[in-house]
Coordinates of C-alpha atoms and ligand atoms in Angstrom, one line a residue:
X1142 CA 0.0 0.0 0.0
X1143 CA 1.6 3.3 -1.3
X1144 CA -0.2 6.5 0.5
X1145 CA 0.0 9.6 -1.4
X1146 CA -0.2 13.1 0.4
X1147 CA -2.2 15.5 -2.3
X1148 CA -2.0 19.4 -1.5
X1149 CA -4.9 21.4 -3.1
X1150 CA -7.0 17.3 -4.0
X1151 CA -10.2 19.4 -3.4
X1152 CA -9.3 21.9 -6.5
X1153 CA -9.5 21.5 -10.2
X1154 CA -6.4 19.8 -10.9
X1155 CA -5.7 18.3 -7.6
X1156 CA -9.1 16.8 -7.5
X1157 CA -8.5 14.8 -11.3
X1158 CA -5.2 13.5 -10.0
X1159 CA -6.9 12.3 -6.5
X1160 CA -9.3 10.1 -9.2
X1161 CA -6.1 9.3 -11.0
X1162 CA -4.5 8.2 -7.9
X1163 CA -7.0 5.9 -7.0
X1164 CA -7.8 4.3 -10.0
X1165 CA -4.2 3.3 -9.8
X1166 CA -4.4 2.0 -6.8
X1167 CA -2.8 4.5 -4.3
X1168 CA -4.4 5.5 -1.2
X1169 CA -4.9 9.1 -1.2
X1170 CA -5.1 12.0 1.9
X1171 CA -6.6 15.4 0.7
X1172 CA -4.7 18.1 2.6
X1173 CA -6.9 21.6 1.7
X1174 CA -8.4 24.4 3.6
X1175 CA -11.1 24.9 1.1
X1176 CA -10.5 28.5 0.5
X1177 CA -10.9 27.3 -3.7
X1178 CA -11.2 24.1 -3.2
X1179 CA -15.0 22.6 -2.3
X1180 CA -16.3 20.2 0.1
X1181 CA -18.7 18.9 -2.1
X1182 CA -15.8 17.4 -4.2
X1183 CA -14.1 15.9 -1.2
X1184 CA -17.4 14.4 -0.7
X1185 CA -18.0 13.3 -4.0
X1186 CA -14.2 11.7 -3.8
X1187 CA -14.3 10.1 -0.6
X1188 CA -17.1 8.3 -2.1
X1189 CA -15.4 7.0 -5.1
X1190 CA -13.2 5.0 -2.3
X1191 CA -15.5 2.1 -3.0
X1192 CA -12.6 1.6 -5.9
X1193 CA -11.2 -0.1 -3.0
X1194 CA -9.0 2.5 -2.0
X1195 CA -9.1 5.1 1.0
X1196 CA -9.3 8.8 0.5
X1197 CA -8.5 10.5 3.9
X1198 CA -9.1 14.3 4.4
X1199 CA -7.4 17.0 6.0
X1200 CA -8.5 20.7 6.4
X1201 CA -5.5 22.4 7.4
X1202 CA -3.0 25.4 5.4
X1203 CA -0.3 24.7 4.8
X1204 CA 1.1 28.3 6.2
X1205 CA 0.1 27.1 9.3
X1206 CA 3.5 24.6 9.7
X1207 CA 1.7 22.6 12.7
X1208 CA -1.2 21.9 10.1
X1209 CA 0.5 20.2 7.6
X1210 CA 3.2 18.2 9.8
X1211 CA 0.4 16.9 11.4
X1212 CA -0.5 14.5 7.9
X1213 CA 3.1 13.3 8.2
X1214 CA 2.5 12.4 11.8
X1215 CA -0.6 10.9 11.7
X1216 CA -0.5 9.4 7.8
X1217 CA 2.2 6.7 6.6
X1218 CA 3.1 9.5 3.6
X1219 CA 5.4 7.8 0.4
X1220 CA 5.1 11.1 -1.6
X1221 CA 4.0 14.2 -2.5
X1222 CA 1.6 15.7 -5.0
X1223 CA 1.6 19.8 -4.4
X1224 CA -1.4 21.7 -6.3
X1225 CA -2.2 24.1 -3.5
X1226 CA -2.0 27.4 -4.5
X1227 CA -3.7 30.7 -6.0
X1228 CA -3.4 30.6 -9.9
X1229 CA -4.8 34.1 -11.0
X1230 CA -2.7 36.4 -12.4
X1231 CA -4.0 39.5 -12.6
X1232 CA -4.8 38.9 -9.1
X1233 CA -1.5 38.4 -8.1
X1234 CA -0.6 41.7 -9.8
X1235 CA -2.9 43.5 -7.7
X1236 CA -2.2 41.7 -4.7
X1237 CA 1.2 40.2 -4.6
X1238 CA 1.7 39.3 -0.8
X1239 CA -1.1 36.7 -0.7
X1240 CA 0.8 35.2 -3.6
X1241 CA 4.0 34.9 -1.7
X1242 CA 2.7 33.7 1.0
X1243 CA -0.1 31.4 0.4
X1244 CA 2.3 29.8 -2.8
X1245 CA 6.0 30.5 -1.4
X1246 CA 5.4 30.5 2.3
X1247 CA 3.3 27.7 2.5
X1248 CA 5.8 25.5 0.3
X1249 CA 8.2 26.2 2.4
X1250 CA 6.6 24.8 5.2
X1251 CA 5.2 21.7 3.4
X1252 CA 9.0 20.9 2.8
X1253 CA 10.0 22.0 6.1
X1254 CA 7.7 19.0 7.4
X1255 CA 8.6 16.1 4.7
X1256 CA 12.1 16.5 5.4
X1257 CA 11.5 16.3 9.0
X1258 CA 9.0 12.9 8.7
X1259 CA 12.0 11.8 5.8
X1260 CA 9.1 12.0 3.0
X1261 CA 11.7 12.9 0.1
X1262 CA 9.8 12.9 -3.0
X1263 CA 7.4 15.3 -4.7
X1264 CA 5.4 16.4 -7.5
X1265 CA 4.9 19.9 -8.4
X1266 CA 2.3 21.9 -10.3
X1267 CA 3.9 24.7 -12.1
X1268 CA 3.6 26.6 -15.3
X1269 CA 3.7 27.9 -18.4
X1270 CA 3.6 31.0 -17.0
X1271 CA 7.7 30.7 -15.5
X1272 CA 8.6 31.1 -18.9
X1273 CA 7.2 34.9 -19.1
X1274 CA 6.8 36.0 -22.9
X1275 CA 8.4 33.5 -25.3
X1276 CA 11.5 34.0 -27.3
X1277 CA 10.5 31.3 -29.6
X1278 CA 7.2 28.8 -29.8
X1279 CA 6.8 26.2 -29.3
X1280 CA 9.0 26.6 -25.8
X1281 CA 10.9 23.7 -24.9
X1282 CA 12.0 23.0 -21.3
X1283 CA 15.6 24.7 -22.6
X1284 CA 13.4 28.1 -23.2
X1285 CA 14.8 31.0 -20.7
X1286 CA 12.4 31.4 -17.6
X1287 CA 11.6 35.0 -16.9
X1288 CA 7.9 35.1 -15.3
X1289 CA 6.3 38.2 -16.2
X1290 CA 4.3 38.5 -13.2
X1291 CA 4.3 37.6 -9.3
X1292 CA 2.1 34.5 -9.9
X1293 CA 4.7 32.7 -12.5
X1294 CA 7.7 34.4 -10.2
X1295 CA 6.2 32.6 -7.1
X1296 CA 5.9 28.9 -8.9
X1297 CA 9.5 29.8 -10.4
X1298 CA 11.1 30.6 -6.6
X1299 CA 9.4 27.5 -5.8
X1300 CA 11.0 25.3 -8.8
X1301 CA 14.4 27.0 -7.5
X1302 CA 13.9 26.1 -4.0
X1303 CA 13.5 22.6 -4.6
X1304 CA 17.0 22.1 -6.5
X1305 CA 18.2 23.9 -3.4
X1306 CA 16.6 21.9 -1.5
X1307 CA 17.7 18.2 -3.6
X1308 CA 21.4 19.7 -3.6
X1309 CA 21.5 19.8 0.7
X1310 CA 19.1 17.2 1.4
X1311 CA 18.2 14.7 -1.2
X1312 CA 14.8 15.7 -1.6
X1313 CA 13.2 14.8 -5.4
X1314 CA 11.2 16.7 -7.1
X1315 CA 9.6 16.3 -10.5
X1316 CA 7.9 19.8 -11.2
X1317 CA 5.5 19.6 -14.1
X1318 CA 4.9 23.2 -16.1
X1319 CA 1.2 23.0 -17.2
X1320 CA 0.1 25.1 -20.4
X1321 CA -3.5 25.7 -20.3
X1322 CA -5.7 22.8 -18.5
X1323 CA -8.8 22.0 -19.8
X1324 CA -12.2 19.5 -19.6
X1325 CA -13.3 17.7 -17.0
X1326 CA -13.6 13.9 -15.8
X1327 CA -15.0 11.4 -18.7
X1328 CA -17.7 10.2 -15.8
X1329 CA -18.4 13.7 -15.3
X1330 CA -18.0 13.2 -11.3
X1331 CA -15.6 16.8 -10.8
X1332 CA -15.4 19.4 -13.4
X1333 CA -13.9 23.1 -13.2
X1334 CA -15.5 25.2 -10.2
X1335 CA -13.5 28.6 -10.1
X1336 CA -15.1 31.2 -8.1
X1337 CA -15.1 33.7 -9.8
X1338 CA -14.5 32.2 -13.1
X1339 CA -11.9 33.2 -15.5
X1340 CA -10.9 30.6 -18.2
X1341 CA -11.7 30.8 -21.2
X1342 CA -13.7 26.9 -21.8
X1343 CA -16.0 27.5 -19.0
X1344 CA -17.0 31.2 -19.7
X1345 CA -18.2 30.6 -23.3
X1346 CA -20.2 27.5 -21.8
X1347 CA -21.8 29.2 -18.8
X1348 CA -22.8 32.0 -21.4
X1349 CA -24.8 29.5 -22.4
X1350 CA -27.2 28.6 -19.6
X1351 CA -29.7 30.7 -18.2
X1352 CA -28.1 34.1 -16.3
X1353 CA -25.0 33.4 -17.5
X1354 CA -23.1 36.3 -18.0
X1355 CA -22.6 37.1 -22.2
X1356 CA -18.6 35.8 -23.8
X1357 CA -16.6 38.7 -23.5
X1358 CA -13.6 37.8 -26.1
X1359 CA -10.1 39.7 -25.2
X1360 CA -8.6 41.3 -28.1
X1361 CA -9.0 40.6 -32.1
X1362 CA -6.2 42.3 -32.9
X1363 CA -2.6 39.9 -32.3
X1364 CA -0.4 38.8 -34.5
X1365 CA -1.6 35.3 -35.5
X1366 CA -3.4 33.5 -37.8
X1367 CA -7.1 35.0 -36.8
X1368 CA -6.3 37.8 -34.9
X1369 CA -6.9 35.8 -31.4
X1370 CA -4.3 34.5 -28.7
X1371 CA -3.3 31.3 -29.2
X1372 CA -3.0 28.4 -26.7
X1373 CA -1.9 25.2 -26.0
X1374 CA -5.0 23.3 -24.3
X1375 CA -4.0 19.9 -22.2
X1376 CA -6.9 17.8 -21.1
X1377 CA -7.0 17.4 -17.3
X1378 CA -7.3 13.8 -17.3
X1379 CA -4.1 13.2 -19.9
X1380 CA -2.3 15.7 -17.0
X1381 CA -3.4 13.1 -14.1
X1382 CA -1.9 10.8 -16.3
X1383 CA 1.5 12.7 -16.2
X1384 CA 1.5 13.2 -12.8
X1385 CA 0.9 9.5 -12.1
X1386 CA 4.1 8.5 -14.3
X1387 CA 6.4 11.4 -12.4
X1388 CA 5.0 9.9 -9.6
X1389 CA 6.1 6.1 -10.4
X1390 CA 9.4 7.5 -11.5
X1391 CA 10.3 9.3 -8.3
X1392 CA 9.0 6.1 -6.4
X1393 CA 11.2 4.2 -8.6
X1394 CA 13.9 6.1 -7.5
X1395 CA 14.3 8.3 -10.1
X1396 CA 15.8 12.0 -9.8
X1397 CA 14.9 15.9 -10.0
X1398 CA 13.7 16.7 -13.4
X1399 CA 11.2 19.3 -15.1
X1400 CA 8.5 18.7 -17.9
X1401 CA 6.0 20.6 -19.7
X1402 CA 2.8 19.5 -20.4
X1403 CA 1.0 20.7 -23.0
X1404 CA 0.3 19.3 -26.6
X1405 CA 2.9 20.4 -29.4
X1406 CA -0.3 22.4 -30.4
X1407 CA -2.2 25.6 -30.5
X1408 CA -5.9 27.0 -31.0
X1409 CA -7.0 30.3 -31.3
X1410 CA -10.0 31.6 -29.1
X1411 CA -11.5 31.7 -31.9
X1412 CA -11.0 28.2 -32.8
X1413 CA -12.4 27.0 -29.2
X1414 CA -15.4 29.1 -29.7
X1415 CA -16.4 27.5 -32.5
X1416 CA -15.6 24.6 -30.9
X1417 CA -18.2 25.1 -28.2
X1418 CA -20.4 26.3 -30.6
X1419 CA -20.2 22.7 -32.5
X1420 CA -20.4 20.7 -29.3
X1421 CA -23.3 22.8 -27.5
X1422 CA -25.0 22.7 -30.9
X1423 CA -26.2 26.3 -30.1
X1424 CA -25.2 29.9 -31.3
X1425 CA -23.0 31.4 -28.9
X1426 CA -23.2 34.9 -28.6
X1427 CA -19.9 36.9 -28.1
X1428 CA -18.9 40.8 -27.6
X1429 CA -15.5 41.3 -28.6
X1430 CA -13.6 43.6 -26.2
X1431 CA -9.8 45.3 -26.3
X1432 CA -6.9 43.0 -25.5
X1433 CA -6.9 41.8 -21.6
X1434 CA -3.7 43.2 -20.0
X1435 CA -0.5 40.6 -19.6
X1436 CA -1.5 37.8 -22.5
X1437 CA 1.0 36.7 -24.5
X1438 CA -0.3 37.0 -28.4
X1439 CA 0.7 32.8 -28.3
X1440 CA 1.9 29.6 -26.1
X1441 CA 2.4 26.5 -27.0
X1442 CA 4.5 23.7 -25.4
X1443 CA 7.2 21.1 -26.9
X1444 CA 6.1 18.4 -24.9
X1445 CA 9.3 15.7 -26.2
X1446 CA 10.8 15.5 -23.1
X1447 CA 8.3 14.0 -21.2
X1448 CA 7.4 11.8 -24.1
X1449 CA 11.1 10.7 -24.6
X1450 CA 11.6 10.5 -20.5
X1451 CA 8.3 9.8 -19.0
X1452 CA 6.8 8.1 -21.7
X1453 CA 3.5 10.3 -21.9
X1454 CA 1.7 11.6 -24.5
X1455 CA -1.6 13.1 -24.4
X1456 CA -4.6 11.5 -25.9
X1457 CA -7.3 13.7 -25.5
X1458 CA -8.7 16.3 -28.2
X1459 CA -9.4 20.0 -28.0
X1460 CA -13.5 18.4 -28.7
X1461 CA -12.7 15.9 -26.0
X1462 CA -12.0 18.7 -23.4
X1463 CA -14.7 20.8 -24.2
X1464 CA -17.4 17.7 -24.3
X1465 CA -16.6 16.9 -20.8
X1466 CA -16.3 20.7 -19.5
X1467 CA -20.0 20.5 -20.7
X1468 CA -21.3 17.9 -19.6
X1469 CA -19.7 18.8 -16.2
X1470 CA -21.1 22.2 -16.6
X1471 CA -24.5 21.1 -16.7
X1472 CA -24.2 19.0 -13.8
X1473 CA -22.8 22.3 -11.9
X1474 CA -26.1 24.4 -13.2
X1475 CA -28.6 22.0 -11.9
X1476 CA -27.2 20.6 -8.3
X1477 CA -24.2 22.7 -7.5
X1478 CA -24.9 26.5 -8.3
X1479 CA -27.9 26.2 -6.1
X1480 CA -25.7 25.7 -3.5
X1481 CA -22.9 28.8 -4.7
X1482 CA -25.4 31.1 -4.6
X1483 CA -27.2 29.7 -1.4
X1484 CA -23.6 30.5 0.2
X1485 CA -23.4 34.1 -0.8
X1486 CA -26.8 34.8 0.7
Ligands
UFG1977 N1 -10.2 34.7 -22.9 C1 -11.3 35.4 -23.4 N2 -12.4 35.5 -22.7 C2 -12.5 35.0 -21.4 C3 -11.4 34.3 -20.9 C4 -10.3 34.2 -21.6 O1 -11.2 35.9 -24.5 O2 -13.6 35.1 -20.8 C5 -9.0 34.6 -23.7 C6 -7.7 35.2 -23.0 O3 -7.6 36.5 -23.3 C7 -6.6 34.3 -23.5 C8 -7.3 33.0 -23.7 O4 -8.7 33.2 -23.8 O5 -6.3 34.8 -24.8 C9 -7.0 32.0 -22.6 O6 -7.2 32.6 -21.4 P1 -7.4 31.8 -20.0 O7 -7.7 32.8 -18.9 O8 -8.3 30.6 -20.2 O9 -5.9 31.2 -19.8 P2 -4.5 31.9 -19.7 O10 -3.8 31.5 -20.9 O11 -4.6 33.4 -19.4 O12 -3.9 31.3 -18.3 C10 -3.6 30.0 -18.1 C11 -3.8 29.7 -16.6 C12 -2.8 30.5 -15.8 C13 -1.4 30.2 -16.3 C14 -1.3 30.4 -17.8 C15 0.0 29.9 -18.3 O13 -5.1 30.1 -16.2 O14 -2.8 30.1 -14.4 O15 -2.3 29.7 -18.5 O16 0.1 30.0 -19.6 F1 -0.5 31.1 -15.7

């Protein structure tokens, strides 16, 4: 039985990999103090244990050290997968302390307390965004990293700590740089829940219920093929998938190392609109708006090395992603938006 500490299991991404985990046959403990994540999906996991393994959870933050050595004391921990963190850029313009903090602070302490309980392995959610505007596309792993903003500096300290941190005292990291997740799970079980929502899959869908707010597309005017920002989109259940093979590698004994994940590919906003349009079957309507401040005209990853190292390559299709973001999204209108705006009340 291999136990598997996931920071951040009752997010987006950290909720995918906790079904990821278990379907592989890990036992799993959530560690999360709900500020984005959601009780419901800790509910909805814990129930999935029926798979035959156990998901154990933990609210605790990790900037409170005692919290988060208490998992190590009280679970038999083999490794580390770290999502917890805040993700928003513009946010972490605006308000650049809670970024440090929450993302650099509290890794610190996470680290602090596997070192001391001798839990020397870890995988780590970073970005796209540590690379800062690119010099060339698609970026490689070899591409400089100069974040552009506090968000990607703070998951870039983070990437440097932990090769400080290998170098004095053996601890392994693989740290994974995520382009632009996407979709939701095949079953439809978790989906995307950002409050407020930002992304771009999930705000042309919800324009698409009843009181959703009307698609505001950023900018018609970069330099590329249609005018729109282009982006790499990587299905969130092909990323589980990655995590689970850095995972087996570091178990295996494996060393440090550093992969994007992303698909060697790009599409337009305009491309995923029509996208949606195609898989909702229904006329979206859209106002277009001036460029929204800090996006890069284009991204796209070369995603080699982990083919060539971890042996993963990503299955799922830009229609894939957006069929189970809707589906999921339906689900969300009927049950759990009751409940959001029960909350605010
Ligand atoms: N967009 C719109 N309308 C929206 C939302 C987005 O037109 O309502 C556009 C954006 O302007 C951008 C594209 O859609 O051109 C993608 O935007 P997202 O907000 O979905 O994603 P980003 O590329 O801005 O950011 C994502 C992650 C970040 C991460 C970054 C790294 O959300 O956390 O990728 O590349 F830092």
């Amino acid at each position: 039985m291999t136990t598997v500490l996931v920071t951040g299991g009752a997010g987006y991404v950290g909720s995918h990999n906790v079904l990821a985990l278990i379907n592989a046959g890990y036992d799993v403990v959530i560690f999360d103090n709900l500020s984005l994540g959601h009780s419901e999906i800790v509910e909805i996991l814990k129930n999935q244990s029926a798979a035959g393994r156990v998901i154990d959870f933990l609210k605790g933050d990790l900037q409170n050290f005692q919290d988060i050595n208490s998992a190590f004391e009280k679970f038999d921990i083999s490794a580390v997968l770290h999502f917890a963190a805040f993700s928003q850029v513009a946010e972490s313009v605006k308000n650049p302390q809670k970024y440090y903090f929450n993302n650099v602070y509290g890794t610190l302490n996470l680290l602090k307390a596997m070192i001391e309980n001798n839990v020397m392995k870890i995988v780590f959610s970073s970005t796209a965004a540590t690379y800062g505007e690119p010099e060339y596309i698609p970026i490689d792993e070899k591409h400089p990293q100069n974040p552009i903003n506090p968000y990607g500096r703070t998951k870039l300290m983070i990437e440097n700590i932990m090769d400080d941190y290998d170098s004095a005292y053996g601890l392994k990291s693989v740290r994974l740089r995520y382009f632009n997740v996407a979709g939701a799970d095949t079953k439809s079980r978790i989906g995307e829940w950002h409050v407020p929502e930002t992304h771009l899959i999930p705000n042309i869908l919800k324009s698409t219920f009843s009181g959703g707010q009307r698609f505001k597309m950023f900018g018609t005017d970069y330099d590329t093929k249609d005018g729109t920002c282009i982006r790499d989109y990587i299905n969130v259940e092909d990323l589980a998938k990655a995590h689970l093979l850095a995972l087996k590698h570091l178990l295996n004994g494996g060393g440090t190392n550093f992969y994007n994940l992303g698909t060697n590919d790009g599409n337009s906003v305009k491309e995923v609109f029509r996208t949606c349009e195609d898989v909702t079957g229904k006329h979206i309507d859209v106002d277009v708006l001036e460029r929204r401040e800090g996006d890069p005209a284009s991204l796209v990853a070369d995603n080699k090395k982990s083919l060539s190292d971890l042996g993963w390559k990503p299955e799922k299709t830009l229609t894939d992603s957006v069929a189970s973001a809707y589906a999921w999204e339906k689900i969300y209108q009927e049950t759990l938006l009751n409940g959001e705006l029960n909350k605010c009340h």
